[in-house]
């Protein structure tokens, strides 16, 4: 059920050049029941006129098992309302109103297919929640996470995903940089180039894509029309 919650910011940290992580705590005794992949809506103030509020959607990055404290991540869009709010205004102790949970970009757990998750920038957020959820539940299906960002300066959660992959042999983490420096010795290129180099057979995969709508559209075209993925096995969310 969708409800409104009063929360307090208990943590805010800049993780890289353009991403902030923040944690919100619900009032004592309150909890948010949600499914991994869902999002909430915040009333976001304008930095220049704080009484002027507008809604913005943010996916929940933490596991559904944490019902009283939720983690979020926002990537900075130049001049954007919420981007400026988090960068310039939000501080630990602030009260934030939130509505939720919303969304149907959730795992279809009723089949036994392998999971392929593809997220660019903040599009990786719902996959963090899904992966934590699956691993906590002891799911042993193969999971391949592709995380695409422009360059080294925009990388976040790398150590966390690498640690999870070390502890759980069913999780494979693929960090792809599209405009990396010459020193980078990891995967290079956009996710639509890298994914088909690593996943060559899509017949037993459930594929989830999240990120900016342009990337989602390009990747869907590639997967459905060139790589002949069954449309039933493709799930996507575009961040507008
Ligand atoms: C279901 C869903 C889940 C989402 N989850 C996340 C998430 O987990 N993390 C995340 O980071 N995003 C997420 N988003 C995107 C998020 O909702 C916002 O759209 C995004 O953060 C930009 O919001 P903003 O208020 O900063 O920018 P807006 O104010 O909405 O501006 C949008 C664009 O216009 C430009 N713009 C605005 N004002 C100016 C100006 N004065 N001059 C020039 N340009 C300007 C900005 O550069 C920006 O690119 C999600 C979206 C959806 C739909």
Tab-separated table of C-alpha atoms and ligand atoms in Angstrom:
chain	number	residue	atom	x	y	z
A	1	UNK	CA	0.000	0.000	0.000
A	2	UNK	CA	1.254	3.500	-0.837
A	3	UNK	CA	1.644	5.708	2.254
A	4	UNK	CA	3.393	8.913	3.185
A	5	UNK	CA	6.357	8.791	5.594
A	6	UNK	CA	8.348	11.328	7.538
A	7	UNK	CA	12.010	10.413	7.505
A	8	UNK	CA	15.270	11.814	8.854
A	9	UNK	CA	18.496	11.936	6.883
A	10	UNK	CA	21.075	9.950	8.890
A	11	UNK	CA	23.905	9.772	6.338
A	12	UNK	CA	25.067	11.655	3.267
A	13	UNK	CA	28.256	10.939	1.393
A	14	UNK	CA	29.715	11.954	-1.944
A	15	UNK	CA	30.933	8.700	-3.504
A	16	UNK	CA	32.536	10.045	-6.696
A	17	UNK	CA	32.528	13.124	-8.916
A	18	UNK	CA	28.778	13.002	-9.600
A	19	UNK	CA	27.084	10.617	-7.127
A	20	UNK	CA	25.804	11.058	-3.595
A	21	UNK	CA	24.548	8.288	-1.363
A	22	UNK	CA	22.140	9.139	1.417
A	23	UNK	CA	20.259	7.180	4.060
A	24	UNK	CA	16.857	7.989	5.466
A	25	UNK	CA	15.455	6.635	8.703
A	26	UNK	CA	11.729	6.287	9.209
A	27	UNK	CA	10.156	7.237	12.523
A	28	UNK	CA	10.634	4.659	15.291
A	29	UNK	CA	8.282	1.739	14.859
A	30	UNK	CA	7.461	2.614	11.223
A	31	UNK	CA	8.558	0.445	8.349
A	32	UNK	CA	8.301	0.465	4.573
A	33	UNK	CA	7.331	-2.862	3.020
A	34	UNK	CA	8.673	-2.876	-0.500
A	35	UNK	CA	9.921	-5.210	-3.196
A	36	UNK	CA	13.443	-4.793	-4.534
A	37	UNK	CA	13.388	-2.620	-7.673
A	38	UNK	CA	10.671	-0.295	-6.416
A	39	UNK	CA	10.993	3.452	-5.929
A	40	UNK	CA	9.670	6.241	-3.729
A	41	UNK	CA	8.787	9.856	-4.414
A	42	UNK	CA	10.264	12.736	-2.426
A	43	UNK	CA	8.946	16.251	-2.091
A	44	UNK	CA	12.037	18.076	-3.279
A	45	UNK	CA	12.550	21.734	-2.354
A	46	UNK	CA	14.026	24.299	-4.700
A	47	UNK	CA	17.358	25.492	-3.319
A	48	UNK	CA	16.389	29.073	-4.208
A	49	UNK	CA	12.857	28.885	-2.729
A	50	UNK	CA	12.737	26.033	-0.171
A	51	UNK	CA	8.960	26.311	0.349
A	52	UNK	CA	8.465	25.359	-3.330
A	53	UNK	CA	8.266	21.545	-3.441
A	54	UNK	CA	8.131	19.247	-6.453
A	55	UNK	CA	8.039	15.447	-6.630
A	56	UNK	CA	11.011	13.375	-7.849
A	57	UNK	CA	11.290	9.567	-8.077
A	58	UNK	CA	14.219	7.601	-6.567
A	59	UNK	CA	14.792	3.857	-6.526
A	60	UNK	CA	15.566	2.216	-3.213
A	61	UNK	CA	19.143	0.915	-3.137
A	62	UNK	CA	18.934	-1.118	0.074
A	63	UNK	CA	17.529	-4.562	0.708
A	64	UNK	CA	13.799	-4.954	1.493
A	65	UNK	CA	14.906	-6.630	4.743
A	66	UNK	CA	15.911	-3.161	5.992
A	67	UNK	CA	12.483	-1.668	6.472
A	68	UNK	CA	13.303	1.233	8.808
A	69	UNK	CA	16.447	2.639	7.134
A	70	UNK	CA	16.598	3.094	3.364
A	71	UNK	CA	19.582	3.861	1.152
A	72	UNK	CA	19.391	6.058	-1.965
A	73	UNK	CA	21.810	7.264	-4.582
A	74	UNK	CA	21.480	10.289	-6.806
A	75	UNK	CA	23.663	11.245	-9.730
A	76	UNK	CA	24.078	14.960	-10.326
A	77	UNK	CA	22.354	16.548	-13.331
A	78	UNK	CA	23.617	20.073	-13.942
A	79	UNK	CA	21.065	22.623	-12.732
A	80	UNK	CA	18.545	19.934	-11.714
A	81	UNK	CA	16.290	20.582	-8.733
A	82	UNK	CA	16.950	17.360	-6.796
A	83	UNK	CA	20.600	17.356	-7.839
A	84	UNK	CA	21.095	20.804	-6.355
A	85	UNK	CA	19.040	19.884	-3.279
A	86	UNK	CA	21.274	16.918	-2.444
A	87	UNK	CA	24.504	18.697	-3.334
A	88	UNK	CA	23.862	22.079	-1.710
A	89	UNK	CA	21.139	21.660	0.892
A	90	UNK	CA	20.530	18.181	2.275
A	91	UNK	CA	22.262	17.492	5.579
A	92	UNK	CA	22.172	14.860	8.288
A	93	UNK	CA	19.242	15.604	10.607
A	94	UNK	CA	16.968	17.041	7.885
A	95	UNK	CA	13.383	15.845	7.741
A	96	UNK	CA	12.205	14.532	4.352
A	97	UNK	CA	8.713	13.454	3.321
A	98	UNK	CA	8.505	10.404	1.155
A	99	UNK	CA	5.669	8.475	-0.522
A	100	UNK	CA	5.796	4.891	-1.672
A	101	UNK	CA	6.513	2.249	-2.603
A	102	UNK	CA	5.803	2.467	-6.333
A	103	UNK	CA	6.767	0.523	-9.441
A	104	UNK	CA	6.601	-2.819	-11.171
A	105	UNK	CA	10.285	-3.106	-12.125
A	106	UNK	CA	10.705	-6.073	-9.824
A	107	UNK	CA	12.104	-9.564	-10.221
A	108	UNK	CA	9.994	-12.241	-11.810
A	109	UNK	CA	11.165	-14.945	-9.442
A	110	UNK	CA	8.908	-17.707	-10.671
A	111	UNK	CA	11.288	-19.060	-13.301
A	112	UNK	CA	14.744	-20.531	-12.847
A	113	UNK	CA	16.486	-18.455	-15.493
A	114	UNK	CA	19.842	-16.777	-14.877
A	115	UNK	CA	19.702	-13.066	-14.197
A	116	UNK	CA	21.457	-10.446	-16.308
A	117	UNK	CA	21.230	-6.941	-14.869
A	118	UNK	CA	22.386	-3.953	-16.940
A	119	UNK	CA	22.459	-0.504	-15.338
A	120	UNK	CA	24.143	2.694	-16.429
A	121	UNK	CA	24.879	5.490	-13.948
A	122	UNK	CA	22.133	5.673	-11.330
A	123	UNK	CA	20.375	2.876	-13.257
A	124	UNK	CA	22.406	0.448	-11.158
A	125	UNK	CA	20.471	1.472	-8.020
A	126	UNK	CA	17.541	-0.992	-8.235
A	127	UNK	CA	19.999	-3.803	-8.990
A	128	UNK	CA	21.848	-3.205	-5.728
A	129	UNK	CA	18.582	-3.797	-3.885
A	130	UNK	CA	17.721	-6.862	-6.014
A	131	UNK	CA	21.175	-8.407	-5.585
A	132	UNK	CA	21.252	-7.881	-1.813
A	133	UNK	CA	17.759	-9.365	-1.622
A	134	UNK	CA	18.600	-12.431	-3.750
A	135	UNK	CA	21.857	-13.134	-1.917
A	136	UNK	CA	20.240	-12.724	1.516
A	137	UNK	CA	17.592	-15.231	0.485
A	138	UNK	CA	20.297	-17.694	-0.547
A	139	UNK	CA	19.334	-17.675	-4.233
A	140	UNK	CA	22.077	-19.507	-6.110
A	141	UNK	CA	21.092	-18.613	-9.648
A	142	UNK	CA	23.825	-17.068	-11.797
A	143	UNK	CA	23.662	-13.265	-11.708
A	144	UNK	CA	25.668	-11.066	-14.097
A	145	UNK	CA	25.668	-7.380	-13.208
A	146	UNK	CA	26.858	-4.959	-15.909
A	147	UNK	CA	27.456	-1.463	-14.547
A	148	UNK	CA	28.234	1.183	-17.166
A	149	UNK	CA	29.612	4.636	-16.423
A	150	UNK	CA	31.552	7.143	-18.470
A	151	UNK	CA	34.944	7.094	-16.730
A	152	UNK	CA	36.861	6.316	-13.518
A	153	UNK	CA	35.628	9.535	-11.862
A	154	UNK	CA	32.016	8.338	-12.081
A	155	UNK	CA	32.508	4.917	-10.522
A	156	UNK	CA	30.745	4.150	-7.229
A	157	UNK	CA	29.959	0.974	-5.223
A	158	UNK	CA	32.808	-0.840	-7.065
A	159	UNK	CA	34.387	-2.312	-3.928
A	160	UNK	CA	30.995	-3.285	-2.564
A	161	UNK	CA	29.988	-5.216	-5.696
A	162	UNK	CA	33.458	-6.760	-5.957
A	163	UNK	CA	33.259	-7.930	-2.319
A	164	UNK	CA	29.820	-9.432	-2.891
A	165	UNK	CA	31.094	-11.234	-6.000
A	166	UNK	CA	34.038	-12.632	-4.018
A	167	UNK	CA	31.727	-13.938	-1.302
A	168	UNK	CA	29.067	-15.300	-3.679
A	169	UNK	CA	30.353	-17.359	-6.584
A	170	UNK	CA	27.031	-17.010	-8.468
A	171	UNK	CA	27.501	-13.219	-8.776
A	172	UNK	CA	29.672	-11.793	-11.567
A	173	UNK	CA	30.374	-8.070	-11.626
A	174	UNK	CA	31.294	-6.346	-14.904
A	175	UNK	CA	32.231	-2.679	-14.662
A	176	UNK	CA	32.265	-1.049	-18.128
A	177	UNK	CA	33.775	2.383	-18.764
A	178	UNK	CA	32.831	4.014	-22.056
A	179	UNK	CA	35.462	6.784	-21.961
A	180	UNK	CA	38.124	5.404	-19.646
A	181	UNK	CA	41.644	6.753	-19.274
A	182	UNK	CA	44.583	4.963	-20.897
A	183	UNK	CA	45.439	3.428	-17.480
A	184	UNK	CA	42.147	1.541	-17.179
A	185	UNK	CA	42.655	-2.190	-17.645
A	186	UNK	CA	39.053	-3.280	-17.126
A	187	UNK	CA	36.192	-3.534	-19.606
A	188	UNK	CA	36.060	-0.697	-22.094
A	189	UNK	CA	33.033	0.468	-24.101
A	190	UNK	CA	29.327	1.038	-23.766
A	191	UNK	CA	27.243	-1.741	-22.241
A	192	UNK	CA	25.632	-2.513	-25.621
A	193	UNK	CA	29.094	-3.460	-26.925
A	194	UNK	CA	30.319	-5.272	-23.813
A	195	UNK	CA	27.242	-7.329	-22.872
A	196	UNK	CA	27.121	-9.460	-26.082
A	197	UNK	CA	30.867	-10.081	-25.804
A	198	UNK	CA	30.355	-11.708	-22.401
A	199	UNK	CA	26.852	-13.186	-22.607
A	200	UNK	CA	26.708	-15.148	-25.845
A	201	UNK	CA	23.625	-17.276	-25.170
A	202	UNK	CA	20.464	-15.525	-23.991
A	203	UNK	CA	18.170	-18.565	-24.125
A	204	UNK	CA	18.149	-19.123	-20.347
A	205	UNK	CA	18.386	-15.542	-19.120
A	206	UNK	CA	15.996	-13.047	-17.623
A	207	UNK	CA	17.368	-9.657	-18.531
A	208	UNK	CA	16.755	-6.387	-16.673
A	209	UNK	CA	17.845	-2.997	-18.009
A	210	UNK	CA	17.739	0.347	-16.202
A	211	UNK	CA	19.153	3.789	-16.951
A	212	UNK	CA	18.512	6.787	-19.131
A	213	UNK	CA	15.722	6.180	-21.657
A	214	UNK	CA	18.029	6.557	-24.679
A	215	UNK	CA	20.354	3.784	-23.479
A	216	UNK	CA	17.387	1.566	-22.561
A	217	UNK	CA	15.899	2.031	-26.058
A	218	UNK	CA	19.204	1.259	-27.842
A	219	UNK	CA	19.843	-1.810	-25.730
A	220	UNK	CA	16.310	-3.135	-26.181
A	221	UNK	CA	16.656	-2.763	-29.955
A	222	UNK	CA	19.930	-4.655	-29.924
A	223	UNK	CA	18.694	-7.437	-27.647
A	224	UNK	CA	15.349	-7.991	-29.314
A	225	UNK	CA	16.221	-7.448	-32.967
A	226	UNK	CA	19.859	-8.465	-33.339
A	227	UNK	CA	20.392	-10.925	-30.496
A	228	UNK	CA	16.863	-12.340	-30.691
A	229	UNK	CA	16.102	-12.246	-26.999
A	230	UNK	CA	12.552	-13.408	-26.235
A	231	UNK	CA	10.634	-10.181	-25.329
A	232	UNK	CA	9.086	-12.039	-22.374
A	233	UNK	CA	12.540	-12.250	-20.815
A	234	UNK	CA	13.315	-8.541	-21.068
A	235	UNK	CA	12.315	-6.071	-18.350
A	236	UNK	CA	13.280	-2.426	-18.372
A	237	UNK	CA	12.926	0.904	-16.609
A	238	UNK	CA	13.859	4.268	-18.100
A	239	UNK	CA	14.791	7.082	-15.693
A	240	UNK	CA	13.226	10.254	-17.054
B	1	LIG	C1	11.198	5.285	-11.478
B	1	LIG	C2	12.376	6.239	-11.417
B	1	LIG	C3	13.403	5.989	-10.526
B	1	LIG	C4	14.504	6.849	-10.484
B	1	LIG	N1	15.523	6.571	-9.606
B	1	LIG	C5	16.610	7.366	-9.610
B	1	LIG	C6	17.718	7.066	-8.732
B	1	LIG	O1	17.706	6.095	-7.957
B	1	LIG	N2	18.792	7.905	-8.767
B	1	LIG	C7	18.850	8.993	-9.619
B	1	LIG	O2	19.839	9.719	-9.603
B	1	LIG	N3	17.814	9.284	-10.444
B	1	LIG	C8	16.700	8.515	-10.444
B	1	LIG	N4	15.653	8.839	-11.251
B	1	LIG	C9	15.685	10.121	-11.979
B	1	LIG	C10	15.176	11.215	-11.013
B	1	LIG	O3	13.800	11.026	-10.746
B	1	LIG	C11	15.369	12.620	-11.570
B	1	LIG	O4	14.755	12.701	-12.848
B	1	LIG	C12	16.823	13.025	-11.694
B	1	LIG	O5	17.489	12.877	-10.442
B	1	LIG	C13	16.957	14.477	-12.148
B	1	LIG	O6	16.235	15.242	-11.242
B	1	LIG	P1	16.614	16.737	-10.938
B	1	LIG	O7	15.506	17.303	-10.095
B	1	LIG	O8	18.009	16.831	-10.399
B	1	LIG	O9	16.611	17.392	-12.356
B	1	LIG	P2	15.372	18.243	-13.003
B	1	LIG	O10	15.155	19.507	-12.255
B	1	LIG	O11	14.209	17.307	-13.132
B	1	LIG	O12	15.988	18.588	-14.358
B	1	LIG	C14	16.035	17.623	-15.401
B	1	LIG	C15	17.054	18.063	-16.417
B	1	LIG	O13	16.873	19.417	-16.826
B	1	LIG	C16	18.065	20.156	-16.630
B	1	LIG	N5	17.841	21.463	-15.965
B	1	LIG	C17	17.030	21.698	-14.927
B	1	LIG	N6	17.087	22.980	-14.565
B	1	LIG	C18	17.952	23.575	-15.394
B	1	LIG	C19	18.441	24.888	-15.532
B	1	LIG	N7	18.032	25.888	-14.732
B	1	LIG	N8	19.343	25.122	-16.489
B	1	LIG	C20	19.754	24.153	-17.312
B	1	LIG	N9	19.332	22.892	-17.239
B	1	LIG	C21	18.458	22.599	-16.285
B	1	LIG	C22	18.918	19.358	-15.703
B	1	LIG	O14	20.257	19.417	-16.118
B	1	LIG	C23	18.439	17.982	-15.834
B	1	LIG	O15	19.226	17.286	-16.750
B	1	LIG	C24	14.551	7.986	-11.328
B	1	LIG	C25	13.496	8.239	-12.215
B	1	LIG	C26	12.427	7.383	-12.269
B	1	LIG	C27	11.313	7.670	-13.242
